[in-house]
mmCIF file with all atom_site columns, C-alpha atoms in Angstrom:
data_model
loop_
_atom_site.group_PDB
_atom_site.id
_atom_site.type_symbol
_atom_site.label_atom_id
_atom_site.label_alt_id
_atom_site.label_comp_id
_atom_site.label_asym_id
_atom_site.label_entity_id
_atom_site.label_seq_id
_atom_site.pdbx_PDB_ins_code
_atom_site.Cartn_x
_atom_site.Cartn_y
_atom_site.Cartn_z
_atom_site.occupancy
_atom_site.B_iso_or_equiv
_atom_site.pdbx_formal_charge
_atom_site.auth_seq_id
_atom_site.auth_comp_id
_atom_site.auth_asym_id
_atom_site.auth_atom_id
_atom_site.pdbx_PDB_model_num
ATOM 1   C CA . UNK T 1 1   ? 180.742 18.074 88.543 1.00 0.00 ? 59  UNK T CA 1
ATOM 2   C CA . UNK T 1 2   ? 181.098 17.048 84.900 1.00 0.00 ? 60  UNK T CA 1
ATOM 3   C CA . UNK T 1 3   ? 178.195 18.331 82.774 1.00 0.00 ? 61  UNK T CA 1
ATOM 4   C CA . UNK T 1 4   ? 178.301 17.627 79.032 1.00 0.00 ? 62  UNK T CA 1
ATOM 5   C CA . UNK T 1 5   ? 176.362 17.714 75.816 1.00 0.00 ? 63  UNK T CA 1
ATOM 6   C CA . UNK T 1 6   ? 177.802 14.988 73.584 1.00 0.00 ? 64  UNK T CA 1
ATOM 7   C CA . UNK T 1 7   ? 177.314 15.338 69.841 1.00 0.00 ? 65  UNK T CA 1
ATOM 8   C CA . UNK T 1 8   ? 178.503 13.952 66.527 1.00 0.00 ? 66  UNK T CA 1
ATOM 9   C CA . UNK T 1 9   ? 179.707 15.630 63.361 1.00 0.00 ? 67  UNK T CA 1
ATOM 10  C CA . UNK T 1 10  ? 176.798 16.882 61.300 1.00 0.00 ? 68  UNK T CA 1
ATOM 11  C CA . UNK T 1 11  ? 174.663 17.733 64.334 1.00 0.00 ? 69  UNK T CA 1
ATOM 12  C CA . UNK T 1 12  ? 174.269 21.401 65.189 1.00 0.00 ? 70  UNK T CA 1
ATOM 13  C CA . UNK T 1 13  ? 174.352 21.353 68.992 1.00 0.00 ? 71  UNK T CA 1
ATOM 14  C CA . UNK T 1 14  ? 173.199 24.932 69.646 1.00 0.00 ? 72  UNK T CA 1
ATOM 15  C CA . UNK T 1 15  ? 169.552 24.034 70.398 1.00 0.00 ? 73  UNK T CA 1
ATOM 16  C CA . UNK T 1 16  ? 170.617 21.229 72.733 1.00 0.00 ? 74  UNK T CA 1
ATOM 17  C CA . UNK T 1 17  ? 173.131 23.461 74.494 1.00 0.00 ? 75  UNK T CA 1
ATOM 18  C CA . UNK T 1 18  ? 170.578 26.263 74.898 1.00 0.00 ? 76  UNK T CA 1
ATOM 19  C CA . UNK T 1 19  ? 167.946 23.919 76.334 1.00 0.00 ? 77  UNK T CA 1
ATOM 20  C CA . UNK T 1 20  ? 170.430 22.250 78.691 1.00 0.00 ? 78  UNK T CA 1
ATOM 21  C CA . UNK T 1 21  ? 171.711 25.652 79.845 1.00 0.00 ? 79  UNK T CA 1
ATOM 22  C CA . UNK T 1 22  ? 168.148 26.759 80.645 1.00 0.00 ? 80  UNK T CA 1
ATOM 23  C CA . UNK T 1 23  ? 167.429 23.544 82.561 1.00 0.00 ? 81  UNK T CA 1
ATOM 24  C CA . UNK T 1 24  ? 170.690 23.852 84.480 1.00 0.00 ? 82  UNK T CA 1
ATOM 25  C CA . UNK T 1 25  ? 169.964 27.489 85.378 1.00 0.00 ? 83  UNK T CA 1
ATOM 26  C CA . UNK T 1 26  ? 166.483 26.527 86.596 1.00 0.00 ? 84  UNK T CA 1
ATOM 27  C CA . UNK T 1 27  ? 168.182 24.022 88.915 1.00 0.00 ? 85  UNK T CA 1
ATOM 28  C CA . UNK T 1 28  ? 170.404 26.808 90.280 1.00 0.00 ? 86  UNK T CA 1
ATOM 29  C CA . UNK T 1 29  ? 173.639 25.891 88.489 1.00 0.00 ? 87  UNK T CA 1
ATOM 30  C CA . UNK T 1 30  ? 175.829 28.005 86.235 1.00 0.00 ? 88  UNK T CA 1
ATOM 31  C CA . UNK T 1 31  ? 175.229 27.102 82.563 1.00 0.00 ? 89  UNK T CA 1
ATOM 32  C CA . UNK T 1 32  ? 178.905 27.882 81.925 1.00 0.00 ? 90  UNK T CA 1
ATOM 33  C CA . UNK T 1 33  ? 179.664 24.499 83.532 1.00 0.00 ? 91  UNK T CA 1
ATOM 34  C CA . UNK T 1 34  ? 178.427 22.721 80.394 1.00 0.00 ? 92  UNK T CA 1
ATOM 35  C CA . UNK T 1 35  ? 181.089 21.320 78.087 1.00 0.00 ? 93  UNK T CA 1
ATOM 36  C CA . UNK T 1 36  ? 180.374 20.236 74.526 1.00 0.00 ? 94  UNK T CA 1
ATOM 37  C CA . UNK T 1 37  ? 182.127 17.041 73.456 1.00 0.00 ? 95  UNK T CA 1
ATOM 38  C CA . UNK T 1 38  ? 182.112 15.713 69.895 1.00 0.00 ? 96  UNK T CA 1
ATOM 39  C CA . UNK T 1 39  ? 182.165 11.906 69.689 1.00 0.00 ? 97  UNK T CA 1
ATOM 40  C CA . UNK T 1 40  ? 184.174 10.946 66.606 1.00 0.00 ? 98  UNK T CA 1
ATOM 41  C CA . UNK T 1 41  ? 184.546 7.155  66.478 1.00 0.00 ? 99  UNK T CA 1
ATOM 42  C CA . UNK T 1 42  ? 182.442 4.057  67.089 1.00 0.00 ? 100 UNK T CA 1
ATOM 43  C CA . UNK T 1 43  ? 185.004 2.983  69.690 1.00 0.00 ? 101 UNK T CA 1
ATOM 44  C CA . UNK T 1 44  ? 184.573 6.243  71.563 1.00 0.00 ? 102 UNK T CA 1
ATOM 45  C CA . UNK T 1 45  ? 180.776 5.901  71.315 1.00 0.00 ? 103 UNK T CA 1
ATOM 46  C CA . UNK T 1 46  ? 181.036 2.445  72.867 1.00 0.00 ? 104 UNK T CA 1
ATOM 47  C CA . UNK T 1 47  ? 183.426 3.584  75.616 1.00 0.00 ? 105 UNK T CA 1
ATOM 48  C CA . UNK T 1 48  ? 181.193 6.548  76.512 1.00 0.00 ? 106 UNK T CA 1
ATOM 49  C CA . UNK T 1 49  ? 177.968 4.519  76.211 1.00 0.00 ? 107 UNK T CA 1
ATOM 50  C CA . UNK T 1 50  ? 176.882 7.143  73.669 1.00 0.00 ? 108 UNK T CA 1
ATOM 51  C CA . UNK T 1 51  ? 173.410 6.428  72.291 1.00 0.00 ? 109 UNK T CA 1
ATOM 52  C CA . UNK T 1 52  ? 173.032 9.343  69.927 1.00 0.00 ? 110 UNK T CA 1
ATOM 53  C CA . UNK T 1 53  ? 173.393 13.041 69.398 1.00 0.00 ? 111 UNK T CA 1
ATOM 54  C CA . UNK T 1 54  ? 172.573 14.950 71.468 1.00 0.00 ? 112 UNK T CA 1
ATOM 55  C CA . UNK T 1 55  ? 173.346 13.124 74.699 1.00 0.00 ? 113 UNK T CA 1
ATOM 56  C CA . UNK T 1 56  ? 172.975 15.044 77.945 1.00 0.00 ? 114 UNK T CA 1
ATOM 57  C CA . UNK T 1 57  ? 175.410 13.684 80.539 1.00 0.00 ? 115 UNK T CA 1
ATOM 58  C CA . UNK T 1 58  ? 176.107 14.339 84.186 1.00 0.00 ? 116 UNK T CA 1
ATOM 59  C CA . UNK T 1 59  ? 179.301 12.857 85.643 1.00 0.00 ? 117 UNK T CA 1
ATOM 60  C CA . UNK T 1 60  ? 179.476 10.506 82.661 1.00 0.00 ? 118 UNK T CA 1
ATOM 61  C CA . UNK T 1 61  ? 175.921 9.220  83.086 1.00 0.00 ? 119 UNK T CA 1
ATOM 62  C CA . UNK T 1 62  ? 173.389 9.676  80.285 1.00 0.00 ? 120 UNK T CA 1
ATOM 63  C CA . UNK T 1 63  ? 170.355 11.554 81.628 1.00 0.00 ? 121 UNK T CA 1
ATOM 64  C CA . UNK T 1 64  ? 168.225 9.613  79.119 1.00 0.00 ? 122 UNK T CA 1
ATOM 65  C CA . UNK T 1 65  ? 169.631 6.066  79.378 1.00 0.00 ? 123 UNK T CA 1
ATOM 66  C CA . UNK T 1 66  ? 168.994 3.624  76.561 1.00 0.00 ? 124 UNK T CA 1
ATOM 67  C CA . UNK T 1 67  ? 169.235 -0.129 76.064 1.00 0.00 ? 125 UNK T CA 1
ATOM 68  C CA . UNK T 1 68  ? 170.267 0.387  72.430 1.00 0.00 ? 126 UNK T CA 1
ATOM 69  C CA . UNK T 1 69  ? 173.792 -0.411 71.303 1.00 0.00 ? 127 UNK T CA 1
ATOM 70  C CA . UNK T 1 70  ? 176.043 2.664  71.552 1.00 0.00 ? 128 UNK T CA 1
ATOM 71  C CA . UNK T 1 71  ? 176.734 4.158  68.109 1.00 0.00 ? 129 UNK T CA 1
ATOM 72  C CA . UNK T 1 72  ? 177.507 7.306  66.144 1.00 0.00 ? 130 UNK T CA 1
ATOM 73  C CA . UNK T 1 73  ? 173.924 8.232  65.405 1.00 0.00 ? 131 UNK T CA 1
ATOM 74  C CA . UNK T 1 74  ? 171.274 10.855 65.985 1.00 0.00 ? 132 UNK T CA 1
ATOM 75  C CA . UNK T 1 75  ? 168.844 10.715 68.879 1.00 0.00 ? 133 UNK T CA 1
ATOM 76  C CA . UNK T 1 76  ? 165.168 11.585 68.672 1.00 0.00 ? 134 UNK T CA 1
ATOM 77  C CA . UNK T 1 77  ? 163.057 12.509 71.679 1.00 0.00 ? 135 UNK T CA 1
ATOM 78  C CA . UNK T 1 78  ? 159.301 12.259 71.877 1.00 0.00 ? 136 UNK T CA 1
ATOM 79  C CA . UNK T 1 79  ? 157.869 15.698 72.483 1.00 0.00 ? 137 UNK T CA 1
ATOM 80  C CA . UNK T 1 80  ? 154.411 17.075 73.062 1.00 0.00 ? 138 UNK T CA 1
ATOM 81  C CA . UNK T 1 81  ? 154.279 18.457 69.535 1.00 0.00 ? 139 UNK T CA 1
ATOM 82  C CA . UNK T 1 82  ? 155.962 15.575 67.739 1.00 0.00 ? 140 UNK T CA 1
ATOM 83  C CA . UNK T 1 83  ? 159.549 14.415 67.602 1.00 0.00 ? 141 UNK T CA 1
ATOM 84  C CA . UNK T 1 84  ? 162.633 16.514 68.177 1.00 0.00 ? 142 UNK T CA 1
ATOM 85  C CA . UNK T 1 85  ? 166.350 16.050 68.721 1.00 0.00 ? 143 UNK T CA 1
ATOM 86  C CA . UNK T 1 86  ? 165.994 17.998 71.974 1.00 0.00 ? 144 UNK T CA 1
ATOM 87  C CA . UNK T 1 87  ? 163.511 17.064 74.712 1.00 0.00 ? 145 UNK T CA 1
ATOM 88  C CA . UNK T 1 88  ? 161.114 19.763 75.882 1.00 0.00 ? 146 UNK T CA 1
ATOM 89  C CA . UNK T 1 89  ? 162.426 21.891 78.742 1.00 0.00 ? 147 UNK T CA 1
ATOM 90  C CA . UNK T 1 90  ? 160.274 20.401 81.508 1.00 0.00 ? 148 UNK T CA 1
ATOM 91  C CA . UNK T 1 91  ? 161.310 16.835 80.606 1.00 0.00 ? 149 UNK T CA 1
ATOM 92  C CA . UNK T 1 92  ? 164.977 17.817 80.329 1.00 0.00 ? 150 UNK T CA 1
ATOM 93  C CA . UNK T 1 93  ? 164.824 19.628 83.672 1.00 0.00 ? 151 UNK T CA 1
ATOM 94  C CA . UNK T 1 94  ? 163.138 16.644 85.362 1.00 0.00 ? 152 UNK T CA 1
ATOM 95  C CA . UNK T 1 95  ? 165.868 14.266 84.147 1.00 0.00 ? 153 UNK T CA 1
ATOM 96  C CA . UNK T 1 96  ? 168.563 16.760 85.140 1.00 0.00 ? 154 UNK T CA 1
ATOM 97  C CA . UNK T 1 97  ? 167.003 17.191 88.588 1.00 0.00 ? 155 UNK T CA 1
ATOM 98  C CA . UNK T 1 98  ? 166.972 13.415 89.137 1.00 0.00 ? 156 UNK T CA 1
ATOM 99  C CA . UNK T 1 99  ? 170.590 13.189 87.969 1.00 0.00 ? 157 UNK T CA 1
ATOM 100 C CA . UNK T 1 100 ? 171.675 16.000 90.282 1.00 0.00 ? 158 UNK T CA 1
ATOM 101 C CA . UNK T 1 101 ? 169.933 14.376 93.250 1.00 0.00 ? 159 UNK T CA 1
ATOM 102 C CA . UNK T 1 102 ? 171.662 11.090 92.472 1.00 0.00 ? 160 UNK T CA 1
ATOM 103 C CA . UNK T 1 103 ? 175.044 12.833 92.122 1.00 0.00 ? 161 UNK T CA 1
ATOM 104 C CA . UNK T 1 104 ? 174.591 14.568 95.490 1.00 0.00 ? 162 UNK T CA 1
ATOM 105 C CA . UNK T 1 105 ? 173.640 11.282 97.128 1.00 0.00 ? 163 UNK T CA 1
ATOM 106 C CA . UNK T 1 106 ? 176.878 9.630  95.986 1.00 0.00 ? 164 UNK T CA 1
ATOM 107 C CA . UNK T 1 107 ? 179.249 12.537 96.577 1.00 0.00 ? 165 UNK T CA 1
#
């Protein structure tokens, strides 16, 4: 299983990585499976369907899909207490859970 946090230069990914690791652990998976990948060009953003930093991906699929044009940009999530680059843990875990179920269905 390919589990990634995709980021861009200028974005400190530690908060995203910590949150994703917690969500993954709550789903019973080893957080050490997470790889951090820095997207460096617009072409790579397009090829990866990268819609902003951070992007949480499972087997190449964005856990928070977007209709926006892929680009080297930052991503903002709506949170209970305002906006944040990282979704709150329960929302992140719910999207991860759905992604894991989908991955199991197609494996």
